[in-house]
PDB file of C-alpha atoms in Angstrom:
ATOM      1  CA  MET A   1     158.439  86.330 -15.938  1.00  0.00           C
ATOM      2  CA  VAL A   2     162.165  85.604 -16.158  1.00  0.00           C
ATOM      3  CA  MET A   3     162.995  88.734 -14.165  1.00  0.00           C
ATOM      4  CA  GLU A   4     160.402  87.807 -11.523  1.00  0.00           C
ATOM      5  CA  ALA A   5     161.861  84.307 -11.182  1.00  0.00           C
ATOM      6  CA  LYS A   6     165.371  85.706 -10.847  1.00  0.00           C
ATOM      7  CA  ALA A   7     164.256  88.153  -8.167  1.00  0.00           C
ATOM      8  CA  THR A   8     162.590  85.343  -6.230  1.00  0.00           C
ATOM      9  CA  ILE A   9     165.748  83.241  -6.325  1.00  0.00           C
ATOM     10  CA  GLU A  10     167.923  86.137  -5.171  1.00  0.00           C
ATOM     11  CA  SER A  11     165.497  86.892  -2.330  1.00  0.00           C
ATOM     12  CA  SER A  12     165.657  83.271  -1.203  1.00  0.00           C
ATOM     13  CA  GLU A  13     169.450  83.265  -1.306  1.00  0.00           C
ATOM     14  CA  SER A  14     169.595  86.399   0.850  1.00  0.00           C
ATOM     15  CA  LYS A  15     167.758  84.511   3.593  1.00  0.00           C
ATOM     16  CA  ARG A  16     170.404  81.776   3.954  1.00  0.00           C
ATOM     17  CA  TRP A  17     173.009  81.684   6.708  1.00  0.00           C
ATOM     18  CA  VAL A  18     175.364  78.790   7.437  1.00  0.00           C
ATOM     19  CA  ILE A  19     175.498  78.101  11.176  1.00  0.00           C
ATOM     20  CA  GLY A  20     178.189  75.958  12.799  1.00  0.00           C
ATOM     21  CA  ILE A  21     178.176  74.537  16.316  1.00  0.00           C
ATOM     22  CA  THR A  22     181.451  73.102  17.625  1.00  0.00           C
ATOM     23  CA  GLY A  23     182.670  71.434  20.796  1.00  0.00           C
ATOM     24  CA  ALA A  24     183.148  74.559  22.897  1.00  0.00           C
ATOM     25  CA  SER A  25     180.905  75.057  25.909  1.00  0.00           C
ATOM     26  CA  GLY A  26     177.877  77.210  25.156  1.00  0.00           C
ATOM     27  CA  ALA A  27     175.931  75.111  22.647  1.00  0.00           C
ATOM     28  CA  VAL A  28     172.816  76.994  23.723  1.00  0.00           C
ATOM     29  CA  TYR A  29     174.193  80.049  21.930  1.00  0.00           C
ATOM     30  CA  GLY A  30     174.078  78.343  18.535  1.00  0.00           C
ATOM     31  CA  VAL A  31     170.700  76.758  19.207  1.00  0.00           C
ATOM     32  CA  THR A  32     169.209  80.109  20.234  1.00  0.00           C
ATOM     33  CA  LEU A  33     170.683  81.825  17.180  1.00  0.00           C
ATOM     34  CA  CYS A  34     169.032  79.251  14.906  1.00  0.00           C
ATOM     35  CA  ARG A  35     165.691  79.780  16.655  1.00  0.00           C
ATOM     36  CA  GLN A  36     165.955  83.532  16.196  1.00  0.00           C
ATOM     37  CA  LEU A  37     166.841  83.158  12.512  1.00  0.00           C
ATOM     38  CA  LEU A  38     163.883  80.867  11.925  1.00  0.00           C
ATOM     39  CA  ALA A  39     161.559  83.301  13.699  1.00  0.00           C
ATOM     40  CA  ALA A  40     162.868  86.098  11.461  1.00  0.00           C
ATOM     41  CA  GLY A  41     162.179  84.092   8.295  1.00  0.00           C
ATOM     42  CA  PHE A  42     165.748  83.031   7.541  1.00  0.00           C
ATOM     43  CA  HIS A  43     166.785  79.562   6.390  1.00  0.00           C
ATOM     44  CA  PRO A  44     169.694  78.267   8.517  1.00  0.00           C
ATOM     45  CA  HIS A  45     172.025  75.647   7.051  1.00  0.00           C
ATOM     46  CA  LEU A  46     173.309  73.895  10.153  1.00  0.00           C
ATOM     47  CA  VAL A  47     176.473  71.819  10.590  1.00  0.00           C
ATOM     48  CA  ILE A  48     177.579  70.408  13.958  1.00  0.00           C
ATOM     49  CA  THR A  49     180.915  68.794  14.788  1.00  0.00           C
ATOM     50  CA  ASP A  50     181.095  65.493  16.666  1.00  0.00           C
ATOM     51  CA  ALA A  51     182.373  67.353  19.711  1.00  0.00           C
ATOM     52  CA  GLY A  52     179.508  69.781  19.250  1.00  0.00           C
ATOM     53  CA  TRP A  53     177.025  66.912  19.524  1.00  0.00           C
ATOM     54  CA  ARG A  54     178.801  65.811  22.711  1.00  0.00           C
ATOM     55  CA  VAL A  55     178.350  69.276  24.216  1.00  0.00           C
ATOM     56  CA  LEU A  56     174.687  69.355  23.140  1.00  0.00           C
ATOM     57  CA  LYS A  57     174.224  66.105  25.023  1.00  0.00           C
ATOM     58  CA  GLU A  58     176.070  67.273  28.150  1.00  0.00           C
ATOM     59  CA  GLU A  59     174.607  70.778  28.321  1.00  0.00           C
ATOM     60  CA  LEU A  60     171.139  70.435  26.780  1.00  0.00           C
ATOM     61  CA  GLY A  61     170.409  66.733  27.143  1.00  0.00           C
ATOM     62  CA  TRP A  62     170.231  66.024  23.403  1.00  0.00           C
ATOM     63  CA  ASP A  63     170.468  62.376  22.307  1.00  0.00           C
ATOM     64  CA  ALA A  64     173.202  62.303  19.674  1.00  0.00           C
ATOM     65  CA  ALA A  65     172.074  58.833  18.592  1.00  0.00           C
ATOM     66  CA  HIS A  66     168.859  60.357  17.212  1.00  0.00           C
ATOM     67  CA  ARG A  67     170.096  63.565  15.661  1.00  0.00           C
ATOM     68  CA  LEU A  68     167.234  64.438  13.329  1.00  0.00           C
ATOM     69  CA  ASP A  69     164.714  63.838  16.103  1.00  0.00           C
ATOM     70  CA  CYS A  70     166.668  66.200  18.365  1.00  0.00           C
ATOM     71  CA  LEU A  71     166.782  68.876  15.687  1.00  0.00           C
ATOM     72  CA  ASN A  72     163.088  68.650  14.852  1.00  0.00           C
ATOM     73  CA  ASN A  73     162.139  68.750  18.528  1.00  0.00           C
ATOM     74  CA  ALA A  74     164.410  71.742  19.192  1.00  0.00           C
ATOM     75  CA  PHE A  75     163.353  73.723  16.129  1.00  0.00           C
ATOM     76  CA  GLU A  76     159.649  72.832  15.846  1.00  0.00           C
ATOM     77  CA  PHE A  77     160.126  70.444  12.907  1.00  0.00           C
ATOM     78  CA  ALA A  78     161.935  73.066  10.819  1.00  0.00           C
ATOM     79  CA  VAL A  79     164.178  70.402   9.254  1.00  0.00           C
ATOM     80  CA  ALA A  80     161.278  68.111   8.374  1.00  0.00           C
ATOM     81  CA  GLU A  81     159.338  71.038   6.904  1.00  0.00           C
ATOM     82  CA  GLY A  82     162.285  72.342   4.858  1.00  0.00           C
ATOM     83  CA  ARG A  83     162.716  75.609   6.772  1.00  0.00           C
ATOM     84  CA  MET A  84     166.148  74.511   7.992  1.00  0.00           C
ATOM     85  CA  THR A  85     168.773  72.273   6.383  1.00  0.00           C
ATOM     86  CA  TYR A  86     170.991  70.003   8.458  1.00  0.00           C
ATOM     87  CA  HIS A  87     174.276  68.876   6.893  1.00  0.00           C
ATOM     88  CA  PRO A  88     176.191  65.908   8.385  1.00  0.00           C
ATOM     89  CA  LEU A  89     179.760  66.850   9.254  1.00  0.00           C
ATOM     90  CA  ASN A  90     181.366  64.364   6.873  1.00  0.00           C
ATOM     91  CA  ASP A  91     179.196  65.248   3.869  1.00  0.00           C
ATOM     92  CA  ILE A  92     181.979  67.091   2.118  1.00  0.00           C
ATOM     93  CA  GLY A  93     179.867  67.116  -1.065  1.00  0.00           C
ATOM     94  CA  ALA A  94     177.102  69.154   0.596  1.00  0.00           C
ATOM     95  CA  SER A  95     175.905  72.366  -1.048  1.00  0.00           C
ATOM     96  CA  ILE A  96     177.599  74.587   1.539  1.00  0.00           C
ATOM     97  CA  ALA A  97     181.000  73.117   0.632  1.00  0.00           C
ATOM     98  CA  SER A  98     180.901  74.920  -2.710  1.00  0.00           C
ATOM     99  CA  GLY A  99     181.518  78.551  -3.503  1.00  0.00           C
ATOM    100  CA  SER A 100     178.622  78.370  -5.960  1.00  0.00           C
ATOM    101  CA  PHE A 101     176.215  78.025  -3.009  1.00  0.00           C
ATOM    102  CA  ARG A 102     174.772  81.480  -2.460  1.00  0.00           C
ATOM    103  CA  CYS A 103     174.251  82.684   1.083  1.00  0.00           C
ATOM    104  CA  GLU A 104     174.702  85.733   3.276  1.00  0.00           C
ATOM    105  CA  GLY A 105     177.579  84.294   5.301  1.00  0.00           C
ATOM    106  CA  MET A 106     178.477  81.933   8.127  1.00  0.00           C
ATOM    107  CA  VAL A 107     178.477  82.030  11.911  1.00  0.00           C
ATOM    108  CA  VAL A 108     180.270  79.490  14.128  1.00  0.00           C
ATOM    109  CA  MET A 109     178.696  79.792  17.571  1.00  0.00           C
ATOM    110  CA  PRO A 110     180.281  78.630  19.785  1.00  0.00           C
ATOM    111  CA  CYS A 111     183.666  78.171  18.119  1.00  0.00           C
ATOM    112  CA  SER A 112     186.223  75.909  19.774  1.00  0.00           C
ATOM    113  CA  MET A 113     189.919  76.735  19.641  1.00  0.00           C
ATOM    114  CA  GLY A 114     190.467  73.574  17.587  1.00  0.00           C
ATOM    115  CA  SER A 115     187.994  74.631  14.899  1.00  0.00           C
ATOM    116  CA  LEU A 116     189.326  78.182  14.998  1.00  0.00           C
ATOM    117  CA  ALA A 117     192.878  76.904  14.481  1.00  0.00           C
ATOM    118  CA  ALA A 118     191.784  74.737  11.537  1.00  0.00           C
ATOM    119  CA  ILE A 119     190.020  77.699   9.926  1.00  0.00           C
ATOM    120  CA  ALA A 120     193.070  79.908  10.464  1.00  0.00           C
ATOM    121  CA  ALA A 121     195.277  77.272   8.838  1.00  0.00           C
ATOM    122  CA  GLY A 122     192.924  76.723   5.902  1.00  0.00           C
ATOM    123  CA  ALA A 123     192.611  73.057   6.891  1.00  0.00           C
ATOM    124  CA  SER A 124     189.326  71.879   5.382  1.00  0.00           C
ATOM    125  CA  THR A 125     189.175  68.621   7.319  1.00  0.00           C
ATOM    126  CA  ASN A 126     185.382  68.500   7.615  1.00  0.00           C
ATOM    127  CA  LEU A 127     182.292  70.255   6.278  1.00  0.00           C
ATOM    128  CA  LEU A 128     182.342  72.987   8.912  1.00  0.00           C
ATOM    129  CA  THR A 129     185.929  74.056   8.299  1.00  0.00           C
ATOM    130  CA  ARG A 130     185.448  73.674   4.533  1.00  0.00           C
ATOM    131  CA  SER A 131     182.386  75.938   4.679  1.00  0.00           C
ATOM    132  CA  ALA A 132     184.368  78.526   6.616  1.00  0.00           C
ATOM    133  CA  ASP A 133     187.139  78.300   4.012  1.00  0.00           C
ATOM    134  CA  VAL A 134     184.528  78.927   1.303  1.00  0.00           C
ATOM    135  CA  MET A 135     183.413  82.099   3.073  1.00  0.00           C
ATOM    136  CA  LEU A 136     186.991  83.363   3.128  1.00  0.00           C
ATOM    137  CA  LYS A 137     187.713  82.588  -0.503  1.00  0.00           C
ATOM    138  CA  GLU A 138     184.408  84.046  -1.693  1.00  0.00           C
ATOM    139  CA  GLY A 139     184.761  87.169   0.436  1.00  0.00           C
ATOM    140  CA  ARG A 140     181.573  86.527   2.412  1.00  0.00           C
ATOM    141  CA  PRO A 141     181.038  87.405   6.078  1.00  0.00           C
ATOM    142  CA  LEU A 142     182.481  84.886   8.536  1.00  0.00           C
ATOM    143  CA  LEU A 143     181.689  85.391  12.219  1.00  0.00           C
ATOM    144  CA  LEU A 144     183.303  83.281  14.937  1.00  0.00           C
ATOM    145  CA  VAL A 145     182.216  83.218  18.583  1.00  0.00           C
ATOM    146  CA  PRO A 146     185.175  81.750  20.522  1.00  0.00           C
ATOM    147  CA  ARG A 147     184.450  80.410  24.003  1.00  0.00           C
ATOM    148  CA  GLU A 148     187.627  79.562  25.899  1.00  0.00           C
ATOM    149  CA  THR A 149     189.488  80.852  28.941  1.00  0.00           C
ATOM    150  CA  PRO A 150     192.264  81.470  29.659  1.00  0.00           C
ATOM    151  CA  LEU A 151     193.776  82.079  26.239  1.00  0.00           C
ATOM    152  CA  HIS A 152     197.388  81.304  25.360  1.00  0.00           C
ATOM    153  CA  ALA A 153     199.561  82.819  22.663  1.00  0.00           C
ATOM    154  CA  ILE A 154     198.565  80.334  19.931  1.00  0.00           C
ATOM    155  CA  HIS A 155     194.877  81.094  20.464  1.00  0.00           C
ATOM    156  CA  LEU A 156     195.566  84.824  20.281  1.00  0.00           C
ATOM    157  CA  GLU A 157     197.802  84.513  17.215  1.00  0.00           C
ATOM    158  CA  ASN A 158     195.156  82.499  15.370  1.00  0.00           C
ATOM    159  CA  MET A 159     192.495  85.066  16.209  1.00  0.00           C
ATOM    160  CA  LEU A 160     194.747  87.924  15.110  1.00  0.00           C
ATOM    161  CA  LYS A 161     195.436  86.149  11.810  1.00  0.00           C
ATOM    162  CA  LEU A 162     191.716  85.664  11.155  1.00  0.00           C
ATOM    163  CA  SER A 163     190.901  89.232  12.163  1.00  0.00           C
ATOM    164  CA  ARG A 164     193.418  90.508   9.636  1.00  0.00           C
ATOM    165  CA  LEU A 165     191.636  88.396   7.004  1.00  0.00           C
ATOM    166  CA  GLY A 166     188.380  90.178   7.773  1.00  0.00           C
ATOM    167  CA  VAL A 167     186.802  87.580  10.034  1.00  0.00           C
ATOM    168  CA  ARG A 168     184.549  89.074  12.715  1.00  0.00           C
ATOM    169  CA  LEU A 169     185.492  87.691  16.133  1.00  0.00           C
ATOM    170  CA  ILE A 170     182.792  88.016  18.794  1.00  0.00           C
ATOM    171  CA  PRO A 171     184.026  86.329  21.993  1.00  0.00           C
ATOM    172  CA  ALA A 172     181.330  84.988  24.301  1.00  0.00           C
ATOM    173  CA  MET A 173     181.702  87.845  26.790  1.00  0.00           C
ATOM    174  CA  PRO A 174     178.242  88.782  28.092  1.00  0.00           C
ATOM    175  CA  ALA A 175     177.541  92.220  29.505  1.00  0.00           C
ATOM    176  CA  PHE A 176     175.810  92.985  32.776  1.00  0.00           C
ATOM    177  CA  TYR A 177     174.775  96.630  32.293  1.00  0.00           C
ATOM    178  CA  ASN A 178     171.401  95.338  31.067  1.00  0.00           C
ATOM    179  CA  GLY A 179     170.701  93.683  34.408  1.00  0.00           C
ATOM    180  CA  PRO A 180     170.297  90.046  33.313  1.00  0.00           C
ATOM    181  CA  GLN A 181     167.972  88.059  35.563  1.00  0.00           C
ATOM    182  CA  SER A 182     168.500  84.611  34.047  1.00  0.00           C
ATOM    183  CA  ILE A 183     170.788  82.500  31.893  1.00  0.00           C
ATOM    184  CA  GLU A 184     168.356  83.143  29.059  1.00  0.00           C
ATOM    185  CA  ASP A 185     169.001  86.896  29.377  1.00  0.00           C
ATOM    186  CA  ILE A 186     172.761  86.319  29.167  1.00  0.00           C
ATOM    187  CA  VAL A 187     172.371  84.057  26.133  1.00  0.00           C
ATOM    188  CA  SER A 188     170.037  86.551  24.444  1.00  0.00           C
ATOM    189  CA  PHE A 189     172.613  89.324  24.841  1.00  0.00           C
ATOM    190  CA  MET A 190     175.320  87.314  23.067  1.00  0.00           C
ATOM    191  CA  VAL A 191     172.976  86.129  20.311  1.00  0.00           C
ATOM    192  CA  GLY A 192     171.784  89.705  19.855  1.00  0.00           C
ATOM    193  CA  LYS A 193     175.343  90.975  19.495  1.00  0.00           C
ATOM    194  CA  VAL A 194     175.970  88.380  16.815  1.00  0.00           C
ATOM    195  CA  MET A 195     172.766  89.310  15.001  1.00  0.00           C
ATOM    196  CA  ASP A 196     173.879  92.948  15.100  1.00  0.00           C
ATOM    197  CA  SER A 197     177.030  91.926  13.242  1.00  0.00           C
ATOM    198  CA  MET A 198     174.909  89.904  10.807  1.00  0.00           C
ATOM    199  CA  GLY A 199     172.909  93.036  10.026  1.00  0.00           C
ATOM    200  CA  ILE A 200     169.636  91.523  11.250  1.00  0.00           C
ATOM    201  CA  GLN A 201     167.101  93.668  13.080  1.00  0.00           C
ATOM    202  CA  HIS A 202     165.970  92.362  16.475  1.00  0.00           C
ATOM    203  CA  ASN A 203     164.994  93.393  19.987  1.00  0.00           C
ATOM    204  CA  ILE A 204     166.107  90.400  22.024  1.00  0.00           C
ATOM    205  CA  TYR A 205     168.327  92.317  24.458  1.00  0.00           C
ATOM    206  CA  LYS A 206     168.273  95.672  26.184  1.00  0.00           C
ATOM    207  CA  ARG A 207     170.717  98.124  24.636  1.00  0.00           C
ATOM    208  CA  TRP A 208     172.805 100.659  26.547  1.00  0.00           C
ATOM    209  CA  GLY A 209     170.725 103.713  27.362  1.00  0.00           C
ATOM    210  CA  GLN A 210     167.448 101.973  26.567  1.00  0.00           C
ATOM    211  CA  PRO A 211     164.893 102.817  29.279  1.00  0.00           C
ATOM    212  CA  ASN A 212     163.384 100.092  31.450  1.00  0.00           C
ATOM    213  CA  GLU A 213     159.936  99.024  30.337  1.00  0.00           C
TER     214      GLU A 213
END
């Protein structure tokens, strides 16, 4: 019985991913990733910066004054039903702020240059950057999806520093060999590339050499 309980706990922990959404353009990327994780049976732990909420409002029409309502509407009541956990940005005592919280890793999608710089500097000024710092210190996967152009030397130096620390950098650079017909196709490609790096099986974009259906 003890062994069965332990196995159940470990299985549950392997289904957790921390997902961060920051103030870079492309909030739909993070939202779509969360939807795909939920559909695949994972439990996302979501944290959104204040600037991230501003972008969600500007790009997706979310009402930042009613955050839980927005999340439940976007994710089919996953928060209310306990299939997703939302952590307020300033809740520095949240579970994901501790190295004792077991999870598979963390994805920040999209990742602003400001958040990327804070992570590179080890500046745990809010729950998102603290969670990223936890991933680094615990040796867990940390994937960042920067969305900025053009890039200057500080941006590039910060990304090089993080890459040398083992962080996976997946810039929001969609491909066109798969013949995208809509914004949704472009978003699906980027989310699929991230899920590839997360080690999660999916079929949400057409791969190179895959025949047309």
